[in-house]
Coordinates of C-alpha atoms in Angstrom, one line a residue:
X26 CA -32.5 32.4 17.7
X27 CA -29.3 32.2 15.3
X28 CA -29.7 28.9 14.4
X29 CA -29.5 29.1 10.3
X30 CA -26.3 31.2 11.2
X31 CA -25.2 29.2 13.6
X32 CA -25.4 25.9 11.0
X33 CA -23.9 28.1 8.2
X34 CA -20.6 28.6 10.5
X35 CA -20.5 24.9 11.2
X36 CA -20.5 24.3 7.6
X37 CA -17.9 26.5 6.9
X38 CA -15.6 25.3 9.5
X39 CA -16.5 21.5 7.6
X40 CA -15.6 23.0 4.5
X41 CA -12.1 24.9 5.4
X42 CA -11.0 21.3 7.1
X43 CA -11.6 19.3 3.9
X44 CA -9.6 22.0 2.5
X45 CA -7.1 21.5 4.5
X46 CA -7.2 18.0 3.4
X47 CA -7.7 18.4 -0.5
X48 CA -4.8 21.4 0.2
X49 CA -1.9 18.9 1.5
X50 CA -1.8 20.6 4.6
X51 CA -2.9 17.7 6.5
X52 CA -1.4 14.6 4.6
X53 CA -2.7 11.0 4.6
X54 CA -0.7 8.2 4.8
X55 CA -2.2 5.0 4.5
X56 CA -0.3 2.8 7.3
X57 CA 2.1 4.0 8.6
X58 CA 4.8 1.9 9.8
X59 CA 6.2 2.5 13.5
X60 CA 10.5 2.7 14.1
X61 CA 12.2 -0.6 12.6
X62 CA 15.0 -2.3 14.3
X63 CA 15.8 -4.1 11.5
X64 CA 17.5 -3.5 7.8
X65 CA 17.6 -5.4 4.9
X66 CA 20.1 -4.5 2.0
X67 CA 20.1 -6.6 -1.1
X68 CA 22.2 -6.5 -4.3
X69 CA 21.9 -8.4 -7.8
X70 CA 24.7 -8.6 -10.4
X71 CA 24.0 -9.8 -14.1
X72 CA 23.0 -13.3 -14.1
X73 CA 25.8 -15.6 -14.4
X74 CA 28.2 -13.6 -12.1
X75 CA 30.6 -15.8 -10.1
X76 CA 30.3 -16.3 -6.7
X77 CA 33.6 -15.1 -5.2
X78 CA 32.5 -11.1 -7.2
X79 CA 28.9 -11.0 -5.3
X80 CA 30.5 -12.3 -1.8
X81 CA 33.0 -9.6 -2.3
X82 CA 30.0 -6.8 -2.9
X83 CA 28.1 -8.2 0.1
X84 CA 31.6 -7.5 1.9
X85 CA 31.7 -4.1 0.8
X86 CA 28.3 -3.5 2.0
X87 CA 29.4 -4.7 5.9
X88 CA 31.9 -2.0 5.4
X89 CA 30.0 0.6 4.3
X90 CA 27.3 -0.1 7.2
X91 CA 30.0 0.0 9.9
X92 CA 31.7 3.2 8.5
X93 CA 28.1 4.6 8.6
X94 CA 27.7 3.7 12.2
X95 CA 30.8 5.4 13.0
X96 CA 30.0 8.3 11.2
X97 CA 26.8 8.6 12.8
X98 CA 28.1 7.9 16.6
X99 CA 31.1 9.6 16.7
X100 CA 33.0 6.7 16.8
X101 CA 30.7 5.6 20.1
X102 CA 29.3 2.6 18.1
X103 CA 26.5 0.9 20.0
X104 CA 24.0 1.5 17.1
X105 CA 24.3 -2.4 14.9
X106 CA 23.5 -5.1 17.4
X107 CA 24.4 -7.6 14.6
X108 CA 25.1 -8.2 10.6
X109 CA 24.3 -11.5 8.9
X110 CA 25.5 -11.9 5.3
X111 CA 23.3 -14.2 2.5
X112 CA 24.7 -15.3 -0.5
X113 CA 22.1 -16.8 -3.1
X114 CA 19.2 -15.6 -2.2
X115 CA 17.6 -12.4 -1.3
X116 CA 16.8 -11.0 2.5
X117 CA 13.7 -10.1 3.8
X118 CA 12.1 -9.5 0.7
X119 CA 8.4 -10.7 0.5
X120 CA 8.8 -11.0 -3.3
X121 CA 11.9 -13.6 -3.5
X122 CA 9.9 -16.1 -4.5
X123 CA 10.0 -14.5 -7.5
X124 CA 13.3 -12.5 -8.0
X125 CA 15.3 -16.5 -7.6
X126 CA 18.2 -17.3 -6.4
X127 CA 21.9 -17.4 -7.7
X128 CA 25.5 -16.6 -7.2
X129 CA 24.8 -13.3 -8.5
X130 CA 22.3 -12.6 -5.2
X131 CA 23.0 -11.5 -1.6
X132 CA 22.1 -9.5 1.2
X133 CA 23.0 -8.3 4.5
X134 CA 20.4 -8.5 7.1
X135 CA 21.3 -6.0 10.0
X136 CA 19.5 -5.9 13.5
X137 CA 19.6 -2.6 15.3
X138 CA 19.7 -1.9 19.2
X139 CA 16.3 -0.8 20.4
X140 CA 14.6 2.1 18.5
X141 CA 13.7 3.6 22.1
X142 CA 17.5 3.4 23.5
X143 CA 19.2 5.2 20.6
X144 CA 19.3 8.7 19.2
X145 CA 19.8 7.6 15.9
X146 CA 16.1 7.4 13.8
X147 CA 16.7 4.0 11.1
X148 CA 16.3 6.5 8.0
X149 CA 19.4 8.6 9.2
X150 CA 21.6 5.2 9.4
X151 CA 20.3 3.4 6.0
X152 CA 21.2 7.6 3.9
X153 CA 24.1 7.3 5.4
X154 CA 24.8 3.4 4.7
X155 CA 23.8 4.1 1.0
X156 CA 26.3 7.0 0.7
X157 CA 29.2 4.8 2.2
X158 CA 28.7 2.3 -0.5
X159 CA 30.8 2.0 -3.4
X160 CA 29.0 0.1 -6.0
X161 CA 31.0 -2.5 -8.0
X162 CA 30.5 -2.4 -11.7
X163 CA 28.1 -5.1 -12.7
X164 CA 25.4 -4.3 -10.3
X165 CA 22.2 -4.4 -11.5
X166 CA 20.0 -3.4 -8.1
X167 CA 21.2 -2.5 -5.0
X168 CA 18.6 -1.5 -2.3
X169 CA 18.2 -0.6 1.2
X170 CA 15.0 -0.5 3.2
X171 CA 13.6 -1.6 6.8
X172 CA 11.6 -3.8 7.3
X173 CA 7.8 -2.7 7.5
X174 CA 4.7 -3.5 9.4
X175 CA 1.1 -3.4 8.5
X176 CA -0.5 -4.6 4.8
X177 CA 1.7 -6.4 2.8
X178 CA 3.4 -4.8 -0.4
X179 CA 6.0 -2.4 -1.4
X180 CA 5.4 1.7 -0.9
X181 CA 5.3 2.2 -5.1
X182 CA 4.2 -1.0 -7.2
X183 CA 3.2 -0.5 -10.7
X184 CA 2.0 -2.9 -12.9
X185 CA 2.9 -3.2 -16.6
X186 CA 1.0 -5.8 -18.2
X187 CA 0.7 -6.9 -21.8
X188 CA 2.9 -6.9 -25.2
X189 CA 6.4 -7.6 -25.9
X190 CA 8.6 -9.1 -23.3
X191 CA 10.8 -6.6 -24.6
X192 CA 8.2 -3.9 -24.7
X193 CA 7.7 -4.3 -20.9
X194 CA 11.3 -4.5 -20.2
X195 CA 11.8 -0.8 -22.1
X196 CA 8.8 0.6 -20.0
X197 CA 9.6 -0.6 -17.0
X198 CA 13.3 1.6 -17.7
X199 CA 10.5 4.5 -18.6
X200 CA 8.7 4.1 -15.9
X201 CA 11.5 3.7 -13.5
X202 CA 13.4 6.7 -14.6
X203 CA 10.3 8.8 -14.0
X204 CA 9.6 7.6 -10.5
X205 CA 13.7 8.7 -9.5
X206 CA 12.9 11.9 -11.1
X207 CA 10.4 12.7 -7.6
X208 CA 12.2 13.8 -4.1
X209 CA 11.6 11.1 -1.2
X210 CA 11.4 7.9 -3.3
X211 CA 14.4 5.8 -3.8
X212 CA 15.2 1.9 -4.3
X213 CA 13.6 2.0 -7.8
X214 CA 13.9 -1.2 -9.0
X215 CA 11.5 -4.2 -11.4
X216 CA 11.3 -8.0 -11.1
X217 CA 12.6 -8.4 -15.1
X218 CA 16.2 -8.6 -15.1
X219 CA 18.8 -9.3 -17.1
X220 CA 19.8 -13.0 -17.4
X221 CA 22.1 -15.2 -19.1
X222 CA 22.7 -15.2 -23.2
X223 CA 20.7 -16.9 -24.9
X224 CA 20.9 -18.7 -28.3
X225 CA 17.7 -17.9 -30.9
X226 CA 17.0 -20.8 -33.3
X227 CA 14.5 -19.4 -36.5
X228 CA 13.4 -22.2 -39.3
X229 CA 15.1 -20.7 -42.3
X230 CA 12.9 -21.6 -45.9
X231 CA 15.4 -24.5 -46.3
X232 CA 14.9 -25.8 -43.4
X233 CA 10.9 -25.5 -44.1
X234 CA 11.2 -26.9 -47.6
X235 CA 12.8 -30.2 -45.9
X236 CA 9.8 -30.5 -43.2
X237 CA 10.6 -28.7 -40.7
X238 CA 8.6 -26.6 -38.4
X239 CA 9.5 -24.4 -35.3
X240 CA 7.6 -26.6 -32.9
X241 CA 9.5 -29.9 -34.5
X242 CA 12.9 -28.2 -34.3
X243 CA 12.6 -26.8 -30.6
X244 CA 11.0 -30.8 -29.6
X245 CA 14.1 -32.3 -30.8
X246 CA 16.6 -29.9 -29.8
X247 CA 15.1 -30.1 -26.4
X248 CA 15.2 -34.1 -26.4
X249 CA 18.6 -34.1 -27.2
X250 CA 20.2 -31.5 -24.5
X251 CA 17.1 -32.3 -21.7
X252 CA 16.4 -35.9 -22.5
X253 CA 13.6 -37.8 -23.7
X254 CA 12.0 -40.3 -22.0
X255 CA 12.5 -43.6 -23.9
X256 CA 10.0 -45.9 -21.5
X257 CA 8.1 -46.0 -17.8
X258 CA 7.7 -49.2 -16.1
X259 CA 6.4 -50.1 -12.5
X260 CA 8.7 -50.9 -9.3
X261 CA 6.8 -51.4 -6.4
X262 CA 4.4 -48.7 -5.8
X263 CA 6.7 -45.8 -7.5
X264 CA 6.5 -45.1 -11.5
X265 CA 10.2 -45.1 -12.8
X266 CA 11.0 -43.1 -16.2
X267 CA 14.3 -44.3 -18.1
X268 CA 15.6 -40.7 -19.6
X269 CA 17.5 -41.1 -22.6
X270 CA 20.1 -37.5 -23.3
X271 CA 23.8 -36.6 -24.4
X272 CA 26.3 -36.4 -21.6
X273 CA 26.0 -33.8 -19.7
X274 CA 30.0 -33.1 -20.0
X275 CA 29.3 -33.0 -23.9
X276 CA 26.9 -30.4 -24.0
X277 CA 28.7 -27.0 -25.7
X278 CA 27.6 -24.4 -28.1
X279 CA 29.9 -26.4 -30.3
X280 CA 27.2 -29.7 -29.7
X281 CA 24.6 -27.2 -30.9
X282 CA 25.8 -26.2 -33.7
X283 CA 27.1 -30.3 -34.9
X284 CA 23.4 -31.6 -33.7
X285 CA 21.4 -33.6 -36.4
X286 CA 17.9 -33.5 -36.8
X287 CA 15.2 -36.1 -38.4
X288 CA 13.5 -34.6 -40.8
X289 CA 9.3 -36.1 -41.5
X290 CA 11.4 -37.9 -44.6
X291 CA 14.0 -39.5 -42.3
X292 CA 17.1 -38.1 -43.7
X293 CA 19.9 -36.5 -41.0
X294 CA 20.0 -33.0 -41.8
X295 CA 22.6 -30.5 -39.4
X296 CA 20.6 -27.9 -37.6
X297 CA 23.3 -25.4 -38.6
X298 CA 21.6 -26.0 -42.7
X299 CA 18.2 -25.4 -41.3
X300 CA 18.0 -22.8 -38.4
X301 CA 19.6 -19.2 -38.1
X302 CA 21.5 -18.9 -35.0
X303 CA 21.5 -15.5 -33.2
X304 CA 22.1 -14.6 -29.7
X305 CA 20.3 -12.5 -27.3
X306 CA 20.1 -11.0 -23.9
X307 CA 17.1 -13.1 -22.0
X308 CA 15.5 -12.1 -19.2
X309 CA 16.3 -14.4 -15.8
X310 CA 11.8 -14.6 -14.9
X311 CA 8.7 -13.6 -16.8
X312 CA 6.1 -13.0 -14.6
X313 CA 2.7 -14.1 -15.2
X314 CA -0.9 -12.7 -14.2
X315 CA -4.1 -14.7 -15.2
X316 CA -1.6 -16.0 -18.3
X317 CA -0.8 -12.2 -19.3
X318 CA 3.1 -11.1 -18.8
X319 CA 3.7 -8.8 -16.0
X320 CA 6.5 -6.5 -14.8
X321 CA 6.4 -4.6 -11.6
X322 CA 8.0 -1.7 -10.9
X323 CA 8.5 -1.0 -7.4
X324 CA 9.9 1.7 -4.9
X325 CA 10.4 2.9 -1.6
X326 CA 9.7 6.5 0.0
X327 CA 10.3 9.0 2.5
X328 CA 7.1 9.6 3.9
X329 CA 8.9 12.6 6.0
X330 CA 9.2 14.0 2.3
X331 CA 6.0 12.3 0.5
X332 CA 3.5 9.8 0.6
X333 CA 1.8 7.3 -1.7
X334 CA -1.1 9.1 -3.2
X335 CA 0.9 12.1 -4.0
X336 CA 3.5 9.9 -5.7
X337 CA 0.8 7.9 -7.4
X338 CA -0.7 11.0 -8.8
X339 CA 2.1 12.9 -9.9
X340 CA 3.1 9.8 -11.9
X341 CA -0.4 10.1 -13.9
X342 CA 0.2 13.7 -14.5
X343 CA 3.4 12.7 -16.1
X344 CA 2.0 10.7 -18.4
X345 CA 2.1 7.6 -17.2
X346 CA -0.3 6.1 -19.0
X347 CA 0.8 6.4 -22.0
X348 CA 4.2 5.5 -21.4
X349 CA 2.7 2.2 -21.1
X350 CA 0.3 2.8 -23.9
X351 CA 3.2 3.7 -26.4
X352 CA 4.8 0.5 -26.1
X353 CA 1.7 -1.8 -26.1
X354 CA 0.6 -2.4 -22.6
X355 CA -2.0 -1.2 -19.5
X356 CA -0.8 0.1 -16.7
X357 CA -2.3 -0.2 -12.7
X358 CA -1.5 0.2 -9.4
X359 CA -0.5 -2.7 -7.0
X360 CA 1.3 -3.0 -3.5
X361 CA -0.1 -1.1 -0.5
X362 CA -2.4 1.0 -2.9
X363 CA -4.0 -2.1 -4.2
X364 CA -4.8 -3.1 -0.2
X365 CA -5.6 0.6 0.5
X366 CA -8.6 0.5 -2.2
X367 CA -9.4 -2.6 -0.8
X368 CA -9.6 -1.5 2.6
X369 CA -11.4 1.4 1.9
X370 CA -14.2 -0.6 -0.6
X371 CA -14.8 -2.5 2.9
X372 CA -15.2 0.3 5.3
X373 CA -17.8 2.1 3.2
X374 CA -20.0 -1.1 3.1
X375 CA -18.7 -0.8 7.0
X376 CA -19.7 2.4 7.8
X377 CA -23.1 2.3 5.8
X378 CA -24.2 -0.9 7.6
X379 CA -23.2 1.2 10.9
X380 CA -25.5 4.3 9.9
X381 CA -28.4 2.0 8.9
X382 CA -28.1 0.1 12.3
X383 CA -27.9 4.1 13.8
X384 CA -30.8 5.1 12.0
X385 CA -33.0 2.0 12.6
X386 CA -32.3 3.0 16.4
X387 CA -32.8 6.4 16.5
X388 CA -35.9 6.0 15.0
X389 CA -36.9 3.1 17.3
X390 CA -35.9 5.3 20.1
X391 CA -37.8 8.5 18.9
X392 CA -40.7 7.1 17.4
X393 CA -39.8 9.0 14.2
X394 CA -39.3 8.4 10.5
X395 CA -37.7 12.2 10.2
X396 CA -35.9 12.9 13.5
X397 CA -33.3 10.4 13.5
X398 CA -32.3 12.2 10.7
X399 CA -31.6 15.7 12.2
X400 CA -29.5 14.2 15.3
X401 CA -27.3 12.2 12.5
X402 CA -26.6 15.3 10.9
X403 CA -24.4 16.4 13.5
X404 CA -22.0 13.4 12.6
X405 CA -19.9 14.6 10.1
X406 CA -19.1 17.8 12.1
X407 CA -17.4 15.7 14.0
X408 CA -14.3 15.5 11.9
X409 CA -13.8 19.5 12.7
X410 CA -12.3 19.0 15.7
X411 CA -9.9 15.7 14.3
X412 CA -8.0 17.5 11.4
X413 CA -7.5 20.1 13.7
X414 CA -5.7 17.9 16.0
X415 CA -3.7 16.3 13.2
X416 CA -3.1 19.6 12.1
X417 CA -2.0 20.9 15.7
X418 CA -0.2 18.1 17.0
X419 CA 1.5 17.7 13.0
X420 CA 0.1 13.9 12.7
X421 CA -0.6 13.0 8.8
X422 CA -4.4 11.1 8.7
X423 CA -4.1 7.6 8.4
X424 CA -6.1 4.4 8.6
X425 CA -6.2 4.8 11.9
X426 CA -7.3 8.1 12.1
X427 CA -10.9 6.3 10.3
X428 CA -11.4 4.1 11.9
X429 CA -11.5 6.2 15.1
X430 CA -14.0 8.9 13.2
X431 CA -16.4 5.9 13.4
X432 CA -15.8 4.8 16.9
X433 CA -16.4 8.7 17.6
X434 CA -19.9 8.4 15.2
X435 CA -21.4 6.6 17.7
X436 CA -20.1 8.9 20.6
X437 CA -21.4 11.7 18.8
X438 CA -25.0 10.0 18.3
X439 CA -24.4 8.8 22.2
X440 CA -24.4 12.8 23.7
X441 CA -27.3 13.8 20.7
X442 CA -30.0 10.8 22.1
X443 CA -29.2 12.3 26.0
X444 CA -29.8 15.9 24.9
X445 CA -32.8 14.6 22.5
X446 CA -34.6 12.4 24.9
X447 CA -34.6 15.7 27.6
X448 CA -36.1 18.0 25.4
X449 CA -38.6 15.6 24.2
X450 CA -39.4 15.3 27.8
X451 CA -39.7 19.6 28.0
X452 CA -41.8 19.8 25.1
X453 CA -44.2 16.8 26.2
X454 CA -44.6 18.8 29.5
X455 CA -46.0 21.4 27.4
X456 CA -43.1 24.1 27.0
X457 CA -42.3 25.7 23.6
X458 CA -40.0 24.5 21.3
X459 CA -37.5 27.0 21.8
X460 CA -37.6 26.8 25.9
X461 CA -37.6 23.5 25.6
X462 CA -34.3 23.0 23.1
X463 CA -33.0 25.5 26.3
X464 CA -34.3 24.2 29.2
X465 CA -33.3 20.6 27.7
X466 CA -29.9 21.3 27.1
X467 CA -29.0 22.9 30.5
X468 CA -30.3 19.8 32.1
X469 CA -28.6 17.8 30.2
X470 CA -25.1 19.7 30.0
X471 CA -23.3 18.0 32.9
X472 CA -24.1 14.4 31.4
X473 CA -23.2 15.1 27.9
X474 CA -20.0 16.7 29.1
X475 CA -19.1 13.8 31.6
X476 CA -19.8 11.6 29.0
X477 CA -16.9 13.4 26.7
X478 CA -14.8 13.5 29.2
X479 CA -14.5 10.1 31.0
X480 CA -13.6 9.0 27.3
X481 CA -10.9 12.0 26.6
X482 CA -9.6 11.1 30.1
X483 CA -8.6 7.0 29.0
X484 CA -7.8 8.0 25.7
X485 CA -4.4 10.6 27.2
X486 CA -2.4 7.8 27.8
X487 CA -2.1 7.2 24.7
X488 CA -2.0 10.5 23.1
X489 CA 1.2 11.5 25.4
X490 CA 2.8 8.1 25.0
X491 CA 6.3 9.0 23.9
X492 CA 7.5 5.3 22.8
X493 CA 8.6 5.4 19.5
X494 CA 6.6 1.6 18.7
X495 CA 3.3 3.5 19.8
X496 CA 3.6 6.3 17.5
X497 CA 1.3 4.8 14.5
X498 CA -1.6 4.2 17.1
X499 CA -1.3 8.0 18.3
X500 CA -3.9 8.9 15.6
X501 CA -6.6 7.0 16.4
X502 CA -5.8 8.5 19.8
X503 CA -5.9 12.4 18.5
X504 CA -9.0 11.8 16.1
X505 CA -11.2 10.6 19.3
X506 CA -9.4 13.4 21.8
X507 CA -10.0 16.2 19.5
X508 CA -12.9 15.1 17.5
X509 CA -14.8 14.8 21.2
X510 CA -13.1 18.4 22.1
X511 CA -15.3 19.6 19.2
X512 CA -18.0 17.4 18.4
X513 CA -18.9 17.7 21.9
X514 CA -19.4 21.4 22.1
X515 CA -21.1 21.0 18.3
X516 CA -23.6 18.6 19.7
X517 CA -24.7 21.0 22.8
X518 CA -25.2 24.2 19.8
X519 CA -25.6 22.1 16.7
X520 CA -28.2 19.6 17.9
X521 CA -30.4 22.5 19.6
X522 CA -30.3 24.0 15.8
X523 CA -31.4 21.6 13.8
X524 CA -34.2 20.6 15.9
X525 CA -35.3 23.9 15.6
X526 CA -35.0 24.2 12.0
X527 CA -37.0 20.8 11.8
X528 CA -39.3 22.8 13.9
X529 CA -39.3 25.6 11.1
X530 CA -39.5 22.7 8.4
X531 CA -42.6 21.2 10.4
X532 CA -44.4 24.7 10.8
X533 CA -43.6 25.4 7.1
X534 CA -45.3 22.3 5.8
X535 CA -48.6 23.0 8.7
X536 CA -49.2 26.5 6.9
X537 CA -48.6 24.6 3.8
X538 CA -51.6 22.3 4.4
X539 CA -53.8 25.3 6.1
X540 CA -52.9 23.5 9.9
X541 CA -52.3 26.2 12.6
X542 CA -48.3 26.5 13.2
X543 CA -46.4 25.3 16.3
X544 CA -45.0 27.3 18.2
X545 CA -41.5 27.7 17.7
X546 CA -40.4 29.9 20.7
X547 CA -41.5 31.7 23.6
X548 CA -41.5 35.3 21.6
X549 CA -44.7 33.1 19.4

């Protein structure tokens, strides 16, 4: 008899939990990853640093890791199973393909005892690790992060594409001193650093008056410290190339400087008469996208402190965008925010295909172009009872947590067609409306109910699984739990109310047309 109050109160409660959402009081992380056993810490000097200094740094890094442990232990221990030092070549990064290798490179790969047989939580033991360091002077990047399951990709990746190589490198600093400035990110760090000097060779007007061109300078210069190949002949089935070049013991700056070049004429000319010299700073990579120079810049977080999209976000509020847009060059977002897009670009066309197959159903089932549509209503009140379980039990929304709202869709749509189909069968017995939405529902109660239950009851398991490698599948477990808790008692009110409303609707549109009116209820 309340039914448009009734409704009004359901979408109010709908309304304060997307507030809750919008709000940050319930936060969303996209994957999160469960308790790692294992720590990667990686350092990079200046290109062209000797070996002996970055063996010596990756020393000082064991050190510092078992000073933490003791620290953290009380001297106990029992908390690194193992250390293994890399000198070359970075650990357990999924990008070393493109940071190189060197002397100035090296890690320390550390494997932990058993999240579930220590005390100690992994982010404790690598903010205390990172405090025991003492940097050596010449370090460019020094990070410390666990390793991480789910989609590939760091935390924070931004992409700074176009312009100057030494445009990017200068926003890349911007952009990195920004991202330090929020609480919960750390390990800020690019894929453009630093390499060796290099030596700058510009065609002066002389050296164009006599011929010569940038492209004819830099072909010769190469042939003579490289080599050019003189001849290719056949042996066998392989293709041999004779290579002449200089010595490789002759080659200096001195060489360099004393090299002659052929000018289109044929005279000898030294390059030092035709080229400026100057020397700069390179860069050890550029990184290429779809032949337009990249840098990334990339970051770890806290997500006990903050998460992705509020990182993301903050950094377009302070002006990110034109950081990138003062020095030449566009800006995007790459990483786990690139696959989280993604993702969610495939679960709408998902969970579209899943409401048309619902709907095609319902309406096969009812015999109705317009009821299917009243009983799906009731589907997104099912995310009431979720975020309030996320919000009780202080879980943050994740992946997860989605793709169990449409497993509990079609629970929600299960309970509606039982209560439906029995007070089809009331009304076709000749009842009104309103005893039948009753009468239909109290018949009905025990199924709908047993039906909630028996899938609450396999689901607890789960949700009071204290293992800490279980925790990231908890909120699938708490949506379905607490989404049935309320969706179910919202489908024994709910449902009952909008098929009388599309009872009002129906004897609305009969007095429209002059038809006599249905009755509604036993009062009519």
């Amino acid at each position: 008899r309340w039914r448009y109050l009734a409704l009004s109160a359901a979408l109010g409660a709908l309304i304060l939990m997307f507030g809750l959402i919008a709000g940050g009081r319930v936060g969303f992380v996209f994957f999160p990853s469960p308790e790692s056993d294992t720590v990667f810490a990686n350092i990079s000097f200046v290109a062209g640093t000797d070996r002996p200094r970055t063996i010596a740094m990756v020393g000082e890094l064991e050190r510092a890791l078992y000073a933490a442990e003791d620290r953290l232990s009380g001297g106990d221990g029992g908390l690194v199973v193992m250390s293994i030092a890399q000198v070359g070549r970075p650990v357990g990064r999924f990008d070393a393909f493109f940071i190189g290798s060197g002397d100035h490179l090296g890690g320390l790969r550390v494997e932990l005892a058993p999240s579930d047989e220590r005390d100690i939580r992994t982010v404790e033991l690598i903010d205390a690790w990172r405090e025991e360091v003492r940097l050596a002077a010449g370090v460019e990047t020094f990070t410390i992060v666990e390793r991480q399951a789910g989609p590939p990709g760091r935390e924070i990746d931004v992409r700074i594409a176009g312009g100057r190589v030494s445009d990017l490198k200068r926003t890349a600093l911007e952009v990195r001193a920004l991202l330090a400035r929020f609480p919960g990110v750390s390990d800020v760090e690019d894929d453009m650093p630093h390499g060796k000097r290099e030596a700058i060779l510009e065609v002066t007007p002389r050296g164009r008056a006599l011929g010569f061109s940038t492209e004819r300078v830099g072909r010769q210069v190469r042939d003579a410290f490289e080599g050019a190949i003189a001849k290719r002949f056949a042996r066998g089935d392989e293709e041999v190339a004779v290579r002449v070049r200089y010595a490789q013991e002759s080659l200096s700056d001195a060489a360099l400087r004393e090299l002659y070049l052929r000018s289109p004429a044929g005279a000898e000319v030294p390059l030092s008469q035709i080229v400026a010299f100057r020397e700069v700073t390179g860069f050890a990579r550029i990184r290429r996208e779809d032949g337009v120079r990249e840098v990334s810049v990339t970051a770890e977080l806290d997500e006990a402190v903050t998460n992705t999209e509020e990182v993301l976000v903050a950094l377009l509020d302070a002006g990110l965008d034109e950081i990138a847009a003062r020095n030449g060059g566009t800006v995007r977002f790459a990483g786990k925010a690139e696959e989280q897009q993604r993702t969610f670009g495939d679960m709408r066309v998902g969970a579209a295909i899943g409401l048309i197959a619902i709907y095609i159903i319902l309406a096969w089932v009812f015999a109705s172009y317009w009821r299917p549509f009243f009983v799906m209503s009731v589907i997104p009140f099912g995310i009431i009872g979720a975020i309030m379980g996320h919000l009780i039990l202080g879980f943050d929304l994740t992946i997860l947590s989605i793709v169990g709202l449409l497993g509990l869709s079609g629970i929600v749509v299960n309970d509606s067609i039982i209560l439906v189909r029995a007070i089809d069968e009331h009304q076709s017995q000749g009842e009104p409306l309103f005893d039948a939405l009753v009468n239909g529902t109290r018949d009905r109660l025990r199924a709908v109910l047993l039906t909630s239950a028996t899938t609450m009851g396999g689901l607890l398991p789960l949700l009071f699984e204290t293992s800490l490698q279980a925790q990231y599948l908890k909120p699938i477990a708490v949506t379905i739990v607490f989404g049935l808790m309320g969706a179910t008692a919202l489908v024994l009110i709910l449902v009952p109310v909008l098929l009388a409303i599309q009872g009002d609707l129906a004897a609305l549109l009969a007095r429209g047309r002059g038809a006599p009116a249905a009755r509604t209820d036993a009062a009519t």
